[in-house]
Short mmCIF file of C-alpha atoms in Angstrom, two decimals:
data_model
loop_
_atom_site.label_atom_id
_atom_site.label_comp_id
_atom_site.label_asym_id
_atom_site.label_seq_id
_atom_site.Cartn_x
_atom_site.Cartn_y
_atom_site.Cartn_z
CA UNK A 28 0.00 0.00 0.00
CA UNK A 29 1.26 3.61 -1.25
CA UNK A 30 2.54 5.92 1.74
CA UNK A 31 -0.64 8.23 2.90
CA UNK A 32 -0.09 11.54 0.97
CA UNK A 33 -3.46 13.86 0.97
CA UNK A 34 -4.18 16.34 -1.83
CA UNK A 35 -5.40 19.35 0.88
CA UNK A 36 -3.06 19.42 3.21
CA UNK A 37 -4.35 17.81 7.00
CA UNK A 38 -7.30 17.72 5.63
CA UNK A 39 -7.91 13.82 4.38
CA UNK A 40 -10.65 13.02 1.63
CA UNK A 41 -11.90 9.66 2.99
CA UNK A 42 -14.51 7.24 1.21
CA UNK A 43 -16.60 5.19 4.04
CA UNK A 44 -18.72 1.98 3.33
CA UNK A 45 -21.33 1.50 5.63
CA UNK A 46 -23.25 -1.76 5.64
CA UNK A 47 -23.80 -3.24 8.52
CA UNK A 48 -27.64 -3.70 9.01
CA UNK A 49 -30.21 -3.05 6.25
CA UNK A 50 -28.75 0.53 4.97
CA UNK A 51 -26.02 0.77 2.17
CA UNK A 52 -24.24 3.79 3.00
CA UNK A 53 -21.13 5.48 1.33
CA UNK A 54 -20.09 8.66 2.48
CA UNK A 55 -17.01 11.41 1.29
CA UNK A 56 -16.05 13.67 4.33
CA UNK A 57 -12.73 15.85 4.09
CA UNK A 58 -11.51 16.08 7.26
CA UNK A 59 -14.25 17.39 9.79
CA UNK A 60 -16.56 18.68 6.45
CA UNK A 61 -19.28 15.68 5.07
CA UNK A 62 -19.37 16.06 1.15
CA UNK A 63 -21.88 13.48 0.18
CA UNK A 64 -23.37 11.08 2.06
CA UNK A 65 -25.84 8.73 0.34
CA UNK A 66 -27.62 5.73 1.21
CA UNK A 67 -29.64 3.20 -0.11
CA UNK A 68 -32.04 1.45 2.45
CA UNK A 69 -33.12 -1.65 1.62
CA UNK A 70 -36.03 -1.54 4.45
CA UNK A 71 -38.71 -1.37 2.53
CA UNK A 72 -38.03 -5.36 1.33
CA UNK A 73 -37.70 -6.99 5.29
CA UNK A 74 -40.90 -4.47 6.34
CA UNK A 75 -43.53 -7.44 5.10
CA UNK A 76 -41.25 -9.91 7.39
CA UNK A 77 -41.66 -7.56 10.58
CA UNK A 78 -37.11 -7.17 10.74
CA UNK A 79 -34.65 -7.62 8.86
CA UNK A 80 -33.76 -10.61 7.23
CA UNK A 81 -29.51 -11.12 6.54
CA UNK A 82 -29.90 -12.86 3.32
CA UNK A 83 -31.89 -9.96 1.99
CA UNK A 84 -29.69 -7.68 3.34
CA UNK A 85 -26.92 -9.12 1.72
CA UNK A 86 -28.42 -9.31 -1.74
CA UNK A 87 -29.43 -5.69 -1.38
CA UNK A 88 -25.96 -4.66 -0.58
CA UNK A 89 -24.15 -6.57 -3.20
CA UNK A 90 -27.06 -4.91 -5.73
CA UNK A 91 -26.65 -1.00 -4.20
CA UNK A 92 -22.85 -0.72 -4.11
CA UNK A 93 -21.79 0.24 -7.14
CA UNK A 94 -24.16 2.99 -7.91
CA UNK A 95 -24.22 4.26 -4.41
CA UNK A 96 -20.60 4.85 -4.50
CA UNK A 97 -20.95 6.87 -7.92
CA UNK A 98 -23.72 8.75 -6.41
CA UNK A 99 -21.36 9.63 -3.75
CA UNK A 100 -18.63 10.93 -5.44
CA UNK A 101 -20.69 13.07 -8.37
CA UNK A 102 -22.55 14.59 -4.67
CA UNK A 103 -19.11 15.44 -3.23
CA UNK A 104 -17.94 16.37 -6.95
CA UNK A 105 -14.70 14.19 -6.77
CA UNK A 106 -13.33 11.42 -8.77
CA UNK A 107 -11.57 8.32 -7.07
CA UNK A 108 -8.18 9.75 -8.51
CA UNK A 109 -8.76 12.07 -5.63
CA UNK A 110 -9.27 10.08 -2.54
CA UNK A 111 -6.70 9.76 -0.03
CA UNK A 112 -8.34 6.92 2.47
CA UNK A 113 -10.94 4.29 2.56
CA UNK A 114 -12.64 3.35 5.47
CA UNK A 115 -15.47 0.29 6.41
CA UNK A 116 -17.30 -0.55 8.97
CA UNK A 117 -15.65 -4.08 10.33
CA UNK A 118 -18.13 -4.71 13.27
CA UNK A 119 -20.24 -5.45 14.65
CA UNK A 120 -23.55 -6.02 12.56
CA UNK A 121 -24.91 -8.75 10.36
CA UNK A 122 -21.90 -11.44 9.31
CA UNK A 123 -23.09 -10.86 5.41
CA UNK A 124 -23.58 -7.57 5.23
CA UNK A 125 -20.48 -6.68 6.93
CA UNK A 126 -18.69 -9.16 3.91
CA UNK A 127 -20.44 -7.63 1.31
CA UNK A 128 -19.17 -4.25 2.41
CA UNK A 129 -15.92 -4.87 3.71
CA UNK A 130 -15.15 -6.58 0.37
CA UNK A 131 -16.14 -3.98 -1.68
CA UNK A 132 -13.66 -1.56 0.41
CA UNK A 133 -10.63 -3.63 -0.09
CA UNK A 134 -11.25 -3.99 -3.74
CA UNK A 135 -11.70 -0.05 -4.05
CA UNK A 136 -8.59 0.86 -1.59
CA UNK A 137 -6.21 -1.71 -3.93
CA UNK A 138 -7.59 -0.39 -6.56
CA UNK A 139 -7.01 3.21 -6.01
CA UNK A 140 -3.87 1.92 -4.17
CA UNK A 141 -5.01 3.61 -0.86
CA UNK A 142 -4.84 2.63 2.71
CA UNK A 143 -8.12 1.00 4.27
CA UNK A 144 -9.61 1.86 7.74
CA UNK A 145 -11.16 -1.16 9.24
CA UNK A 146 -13.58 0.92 11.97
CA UNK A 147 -16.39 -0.17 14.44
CA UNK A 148 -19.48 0.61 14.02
CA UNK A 149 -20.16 2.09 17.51
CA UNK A 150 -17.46 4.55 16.82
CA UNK A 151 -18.63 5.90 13.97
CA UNK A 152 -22.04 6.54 15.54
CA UNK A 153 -19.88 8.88 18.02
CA UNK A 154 -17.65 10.54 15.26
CA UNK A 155 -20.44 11.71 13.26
CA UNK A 156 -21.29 14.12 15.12
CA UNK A 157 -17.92 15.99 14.19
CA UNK A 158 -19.63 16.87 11.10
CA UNK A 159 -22.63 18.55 12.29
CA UNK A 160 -20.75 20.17 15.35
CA UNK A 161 -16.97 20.12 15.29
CA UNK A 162 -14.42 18.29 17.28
CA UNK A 163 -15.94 16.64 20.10
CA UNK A 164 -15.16 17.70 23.49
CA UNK A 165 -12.51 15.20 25.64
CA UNK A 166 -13.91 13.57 27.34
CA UNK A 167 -17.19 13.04 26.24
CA UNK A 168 -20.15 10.70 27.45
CA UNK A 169 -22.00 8.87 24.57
CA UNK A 170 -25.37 7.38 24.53
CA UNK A 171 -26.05 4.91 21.41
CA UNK A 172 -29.17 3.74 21.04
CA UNK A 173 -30.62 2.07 17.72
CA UNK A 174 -32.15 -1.48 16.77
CA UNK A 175 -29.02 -3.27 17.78
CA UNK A 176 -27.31 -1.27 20.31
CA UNK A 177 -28.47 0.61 23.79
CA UNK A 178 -24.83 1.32 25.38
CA UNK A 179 -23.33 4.73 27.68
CA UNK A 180 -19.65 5.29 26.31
CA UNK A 181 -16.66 7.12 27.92
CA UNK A 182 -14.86 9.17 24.71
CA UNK A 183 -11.67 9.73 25.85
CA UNK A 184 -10.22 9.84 22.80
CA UNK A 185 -12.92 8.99 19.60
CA UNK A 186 -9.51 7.44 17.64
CA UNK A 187 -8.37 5.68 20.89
CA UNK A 188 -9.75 5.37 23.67
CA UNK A 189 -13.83 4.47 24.08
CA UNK A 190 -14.75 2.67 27.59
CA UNK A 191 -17.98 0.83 27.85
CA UNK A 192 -19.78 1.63 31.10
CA UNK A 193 -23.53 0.16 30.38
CA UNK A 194 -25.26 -1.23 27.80
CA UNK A 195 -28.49 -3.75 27.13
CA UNK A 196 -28.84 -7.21 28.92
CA UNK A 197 -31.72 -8.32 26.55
CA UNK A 198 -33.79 -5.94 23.90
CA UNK A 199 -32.23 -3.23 22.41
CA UNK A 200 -34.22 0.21 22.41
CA UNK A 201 -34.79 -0.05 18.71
CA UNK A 202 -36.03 -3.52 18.91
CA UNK A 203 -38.25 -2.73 21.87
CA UNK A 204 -40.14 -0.30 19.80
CA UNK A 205 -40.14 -2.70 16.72
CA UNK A 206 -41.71 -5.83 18.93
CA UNK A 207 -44.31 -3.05 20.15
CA UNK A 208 -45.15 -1.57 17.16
CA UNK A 209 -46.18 -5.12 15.59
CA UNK A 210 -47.74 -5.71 18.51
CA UNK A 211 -50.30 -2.97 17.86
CA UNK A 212 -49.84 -3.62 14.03
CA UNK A 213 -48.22 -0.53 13.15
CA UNK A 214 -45.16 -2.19 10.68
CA UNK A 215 -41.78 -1.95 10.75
CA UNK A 216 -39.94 -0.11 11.78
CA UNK A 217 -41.26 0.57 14.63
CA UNK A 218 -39.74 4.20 16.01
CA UNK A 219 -40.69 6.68 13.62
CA UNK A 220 -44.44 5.68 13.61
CA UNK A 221 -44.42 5.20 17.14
CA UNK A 222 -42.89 8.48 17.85
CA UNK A 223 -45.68 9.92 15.83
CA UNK A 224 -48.25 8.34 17.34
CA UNK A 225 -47.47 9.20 20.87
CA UNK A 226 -47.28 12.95 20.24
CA UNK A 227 -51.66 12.63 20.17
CA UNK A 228 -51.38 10.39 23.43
CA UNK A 229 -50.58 10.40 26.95
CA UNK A 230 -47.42 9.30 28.04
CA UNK A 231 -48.62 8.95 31.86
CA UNK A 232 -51.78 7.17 30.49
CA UNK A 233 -50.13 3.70 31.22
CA UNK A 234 -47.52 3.46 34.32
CA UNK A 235 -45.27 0.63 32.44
CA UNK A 236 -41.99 -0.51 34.19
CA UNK A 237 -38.73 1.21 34.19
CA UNK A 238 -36.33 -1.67 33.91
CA UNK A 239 -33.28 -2.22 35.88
CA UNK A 240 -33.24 0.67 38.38
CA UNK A 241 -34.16 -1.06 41.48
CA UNK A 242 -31.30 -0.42 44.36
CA UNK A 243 -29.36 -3.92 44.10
CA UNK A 244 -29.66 -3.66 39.66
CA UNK A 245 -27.11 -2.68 37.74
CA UNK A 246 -26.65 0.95 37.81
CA UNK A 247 -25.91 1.41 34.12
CA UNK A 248 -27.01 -1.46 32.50
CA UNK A 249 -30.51 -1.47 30.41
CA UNK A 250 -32.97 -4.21 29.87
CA UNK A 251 -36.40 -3.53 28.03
CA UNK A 252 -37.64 -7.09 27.14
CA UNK A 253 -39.39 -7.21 30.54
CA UNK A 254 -41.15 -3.79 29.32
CA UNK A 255 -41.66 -4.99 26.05
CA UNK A 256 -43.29 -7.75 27.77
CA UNK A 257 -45.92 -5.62 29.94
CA UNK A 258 -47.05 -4.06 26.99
CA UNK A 259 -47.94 -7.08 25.65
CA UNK A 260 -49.57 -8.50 28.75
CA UNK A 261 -51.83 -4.88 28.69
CA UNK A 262 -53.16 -5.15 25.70
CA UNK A 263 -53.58 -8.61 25.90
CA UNK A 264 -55.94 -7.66 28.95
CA UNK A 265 -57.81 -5.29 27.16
CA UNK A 266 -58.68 -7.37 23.96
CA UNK A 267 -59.58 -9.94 26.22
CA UNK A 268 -62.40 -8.05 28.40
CA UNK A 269 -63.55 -6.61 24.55
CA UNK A 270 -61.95 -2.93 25.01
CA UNK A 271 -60.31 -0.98 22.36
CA UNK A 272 -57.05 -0.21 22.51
CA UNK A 273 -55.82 2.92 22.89
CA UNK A 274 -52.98 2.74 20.40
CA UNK A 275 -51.79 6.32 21.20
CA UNK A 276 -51.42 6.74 24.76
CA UNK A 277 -49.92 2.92 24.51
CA UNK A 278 -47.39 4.39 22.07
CA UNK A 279 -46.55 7.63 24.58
CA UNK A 280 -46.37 5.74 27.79
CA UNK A 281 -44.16 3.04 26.26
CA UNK A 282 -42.13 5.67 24.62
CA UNK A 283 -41.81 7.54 28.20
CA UNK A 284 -40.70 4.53 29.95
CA UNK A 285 -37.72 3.67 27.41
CA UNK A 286 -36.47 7.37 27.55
CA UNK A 287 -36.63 7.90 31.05
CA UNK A 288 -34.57 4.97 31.69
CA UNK A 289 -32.34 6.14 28.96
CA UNK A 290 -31.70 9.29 29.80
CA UNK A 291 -31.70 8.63 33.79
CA UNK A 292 -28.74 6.33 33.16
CA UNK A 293 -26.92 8.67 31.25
CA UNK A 294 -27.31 11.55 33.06
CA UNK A 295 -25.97 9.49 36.23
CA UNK A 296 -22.93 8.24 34.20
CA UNK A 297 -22.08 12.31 33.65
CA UNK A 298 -22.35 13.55 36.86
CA UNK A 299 -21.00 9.88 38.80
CA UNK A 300 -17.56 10.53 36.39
CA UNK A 301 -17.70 14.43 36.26
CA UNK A 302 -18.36 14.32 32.26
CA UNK A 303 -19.89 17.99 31.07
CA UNK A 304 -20.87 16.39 27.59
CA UNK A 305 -22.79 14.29 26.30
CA UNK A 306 -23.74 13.02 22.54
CA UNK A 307 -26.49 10.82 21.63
CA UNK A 308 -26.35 8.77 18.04
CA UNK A 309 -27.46 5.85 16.60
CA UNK A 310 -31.12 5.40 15.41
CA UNK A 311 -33.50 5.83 18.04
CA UNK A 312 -31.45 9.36 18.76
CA UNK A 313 -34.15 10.38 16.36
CA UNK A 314 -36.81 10.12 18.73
CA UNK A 315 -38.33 13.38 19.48
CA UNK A 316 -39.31 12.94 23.40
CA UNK A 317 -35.24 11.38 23.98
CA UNK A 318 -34.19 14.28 22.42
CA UNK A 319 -36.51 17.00 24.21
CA UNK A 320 -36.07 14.96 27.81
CA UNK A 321 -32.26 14.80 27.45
CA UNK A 322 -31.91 18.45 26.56
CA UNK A 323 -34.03 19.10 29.83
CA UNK A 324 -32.21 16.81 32.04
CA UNK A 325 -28.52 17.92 30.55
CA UNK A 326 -29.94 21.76 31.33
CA UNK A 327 -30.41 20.61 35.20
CA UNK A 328 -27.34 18.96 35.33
CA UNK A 329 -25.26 21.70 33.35
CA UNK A 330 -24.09 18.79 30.79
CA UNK A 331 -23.89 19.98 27.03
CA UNK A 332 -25.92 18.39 24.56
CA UNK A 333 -25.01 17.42 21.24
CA UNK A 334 -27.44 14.87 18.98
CA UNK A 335 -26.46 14.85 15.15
CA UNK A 336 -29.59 15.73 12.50
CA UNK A 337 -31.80 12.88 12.22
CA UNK A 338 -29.74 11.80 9.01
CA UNK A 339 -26.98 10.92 10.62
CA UNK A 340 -28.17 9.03 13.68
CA UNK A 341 -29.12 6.14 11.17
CA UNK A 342 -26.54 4.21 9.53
CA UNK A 343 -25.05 6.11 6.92
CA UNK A 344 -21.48 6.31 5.41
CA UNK A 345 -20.72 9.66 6.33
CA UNK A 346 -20.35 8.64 9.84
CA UNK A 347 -17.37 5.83 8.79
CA UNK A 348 -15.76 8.27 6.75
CA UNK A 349 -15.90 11.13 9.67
CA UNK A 350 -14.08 8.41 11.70
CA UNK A 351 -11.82 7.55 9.12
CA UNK A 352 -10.61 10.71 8.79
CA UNK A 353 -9.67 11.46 12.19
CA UNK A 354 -7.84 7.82 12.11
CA UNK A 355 -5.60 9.55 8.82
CA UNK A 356 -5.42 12.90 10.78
CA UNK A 357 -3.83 11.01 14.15
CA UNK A 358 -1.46 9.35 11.89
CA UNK A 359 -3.14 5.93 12.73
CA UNK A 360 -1.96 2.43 10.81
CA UNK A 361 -4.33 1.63 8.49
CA UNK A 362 -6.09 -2.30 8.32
CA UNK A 363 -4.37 -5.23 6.99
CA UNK A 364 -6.17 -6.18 3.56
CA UNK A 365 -6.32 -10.01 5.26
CA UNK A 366 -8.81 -8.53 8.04
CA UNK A 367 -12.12 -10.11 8.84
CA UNK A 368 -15.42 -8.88 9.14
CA UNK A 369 -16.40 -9.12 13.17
CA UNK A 370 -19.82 -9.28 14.13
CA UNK A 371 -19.50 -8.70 17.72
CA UNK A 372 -16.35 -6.54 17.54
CA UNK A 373 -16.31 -4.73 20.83
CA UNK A 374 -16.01 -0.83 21.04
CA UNK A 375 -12.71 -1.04 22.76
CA UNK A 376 -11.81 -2.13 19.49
CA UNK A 377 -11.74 1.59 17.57
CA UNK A 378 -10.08 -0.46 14.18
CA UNK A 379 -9.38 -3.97 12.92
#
């Protein structure tokens, strides 16, 4: 692999491949500045199933990548001549996807003769938000929550140095709200209509349990399966003694209980490790309640908020290339072309 030499100075033109769930993403960011960022979701093909399905996944990838990355690169207006890096997501997600896209990385960064950033996927959910609001402070707290992940982060160092201090026993967030919403036969996914929904209902309507945050549970640690559970078991009841269900205040007071604990947990990580910020990503970041509670419970705790626009909590490529390029900036060593996709690469692990 050629030395690293960029064409603008410290400021690296990186090419990220994003696909490790359902979304093919490929994103151009120079340095901290996103140039394109396109995506092609394959959702719309697993939504009849209720989730996603890997195979389909795959397929989807394997037929997006080509054109995505030329949509990319008209977007950003630059040729591959002109790229300095490549980066890929190498964990964790879905063992196929993950192939599919770290394969098409390595052929592009041998064939451009450029070096390849192996990054993890939890990462790049944190680095994004350099894009939308500069550097990020050191340290900061992170709080990624999507259909996979519900974890609290120490960022030391986003190229470095990420700690895990909490994260899901059972259900992530995201899949808590997609079990619920096919519950009340709403489709998939399950956030965005939900969030809708519960702006028309009553979030105190219902008092469903707050998981984990007895005094002997662990402090940091979520679990929303047992939630998940008494929703179920509620509307169960009602259909039973011939009631309608009502679908919106359901949808709020579900909502509440999954963003209290959320944000409760965070806020305690903050203050417990005397952390002034804290940035929320990942795909349930696009909620509209976590967003407005966090920004109230971050103003009583004097903790700065940052939360990327709602196009870059999802997976996207923008958000592997943003951590790509700080990688190049830092002078990191790039991946071996011999790597291997990891599903459950753990965020300690910033590159492969």
């Amino acid at each position: 692999m050629a030395e690293l030499i960029t064409r603008s100075g410290n400021e690296p033109l990186v090419l990220g491949f994003e696909t490790s769930c359902d979304e093919t993403g490929i994103g151009i960011v120079r340095g901290e500045q996103m140039l394109a960022n396109e995506i092609a979701s394959s959702v719309d093909l697993h939504a009849r199933f209720g989730g996603v399905v890997p195979e389909v996944a795959s397929r989807a990838h394997l037929e997006a990548m080509v054109p995505t990355v030329q949509r990319a690169l008209r977007a950003a207006g630059v040729t591959l001549r002109d790229i300095d890096a490549v980066a890929v997501t190498g964990g964790p997600g879905l063992a196929g996807a993950l192939l599919v896209g770290t394969a098409a990385a390595k052929a592009y960064a041998l064939a451009i003769d450029k070096p390849l950033y192996a990054v993890n996927h939890l990462a790049a959910h944190v680095a994004v938000d350099i894009v939308e609001h500069g550097p990020l402070p050191e340290p900061t707290m992170a709080l990624l929550v999507s259909g996979g992940h519900s974890s609290i982060l120490q960022v030391d160092d986003i190229t470095s140095s990420i700690t895990p201090l909490g994260a899901t026993i059972d259900d992530a967030a995201g899949e808590a709200f997609d079990k619920v919403a096919r519950l009340l036969q709403l489709g998939f996914p399950g956030g965005p209509v939900i969030d809708r929904l519960a702006v028309d209902g009553d979030s105190a309507a219902i008092a469903f349990p707050r998981g984990l945050t007895g005094p002997g549970d662990a402090p940091l640690d979520f679990s929303f399966s047992g939630l998940k559970t008494a929703v179920a078991r509620w509307v169960e009841a009602k259909q039973r003694a011939g009631e309608p269900i009502p679908v919106a205040d359901v949808a709020a007071s579900f909502q509440e209980a999954v963003v209290d604990v959320l944000t409760m947990k965070t806020i305690k990580a903050c203050v417990e490790r005397g952390v002034e910020h804290l940035q929320i990503g990942g795909g349930v970041a696009a909620n509209s309640r976590l967003r407005a509670m966090a920004q109230q419970r971050c103003d009583k705790a004097g903790i700065g908020l940052r939360v990327p626009r709602a196009g870059l909590c999802t997976d996207n490529g923008a958000m592997v290339a943003a951590l790509g390029a700080r990688l190049v900036a830092a002078g990191a060593a790039p991946s071996q072309l011999n790597f291997s996709a990891t599903s459950y690469l753990p965020v300690e692990m910033i590159t492969l």
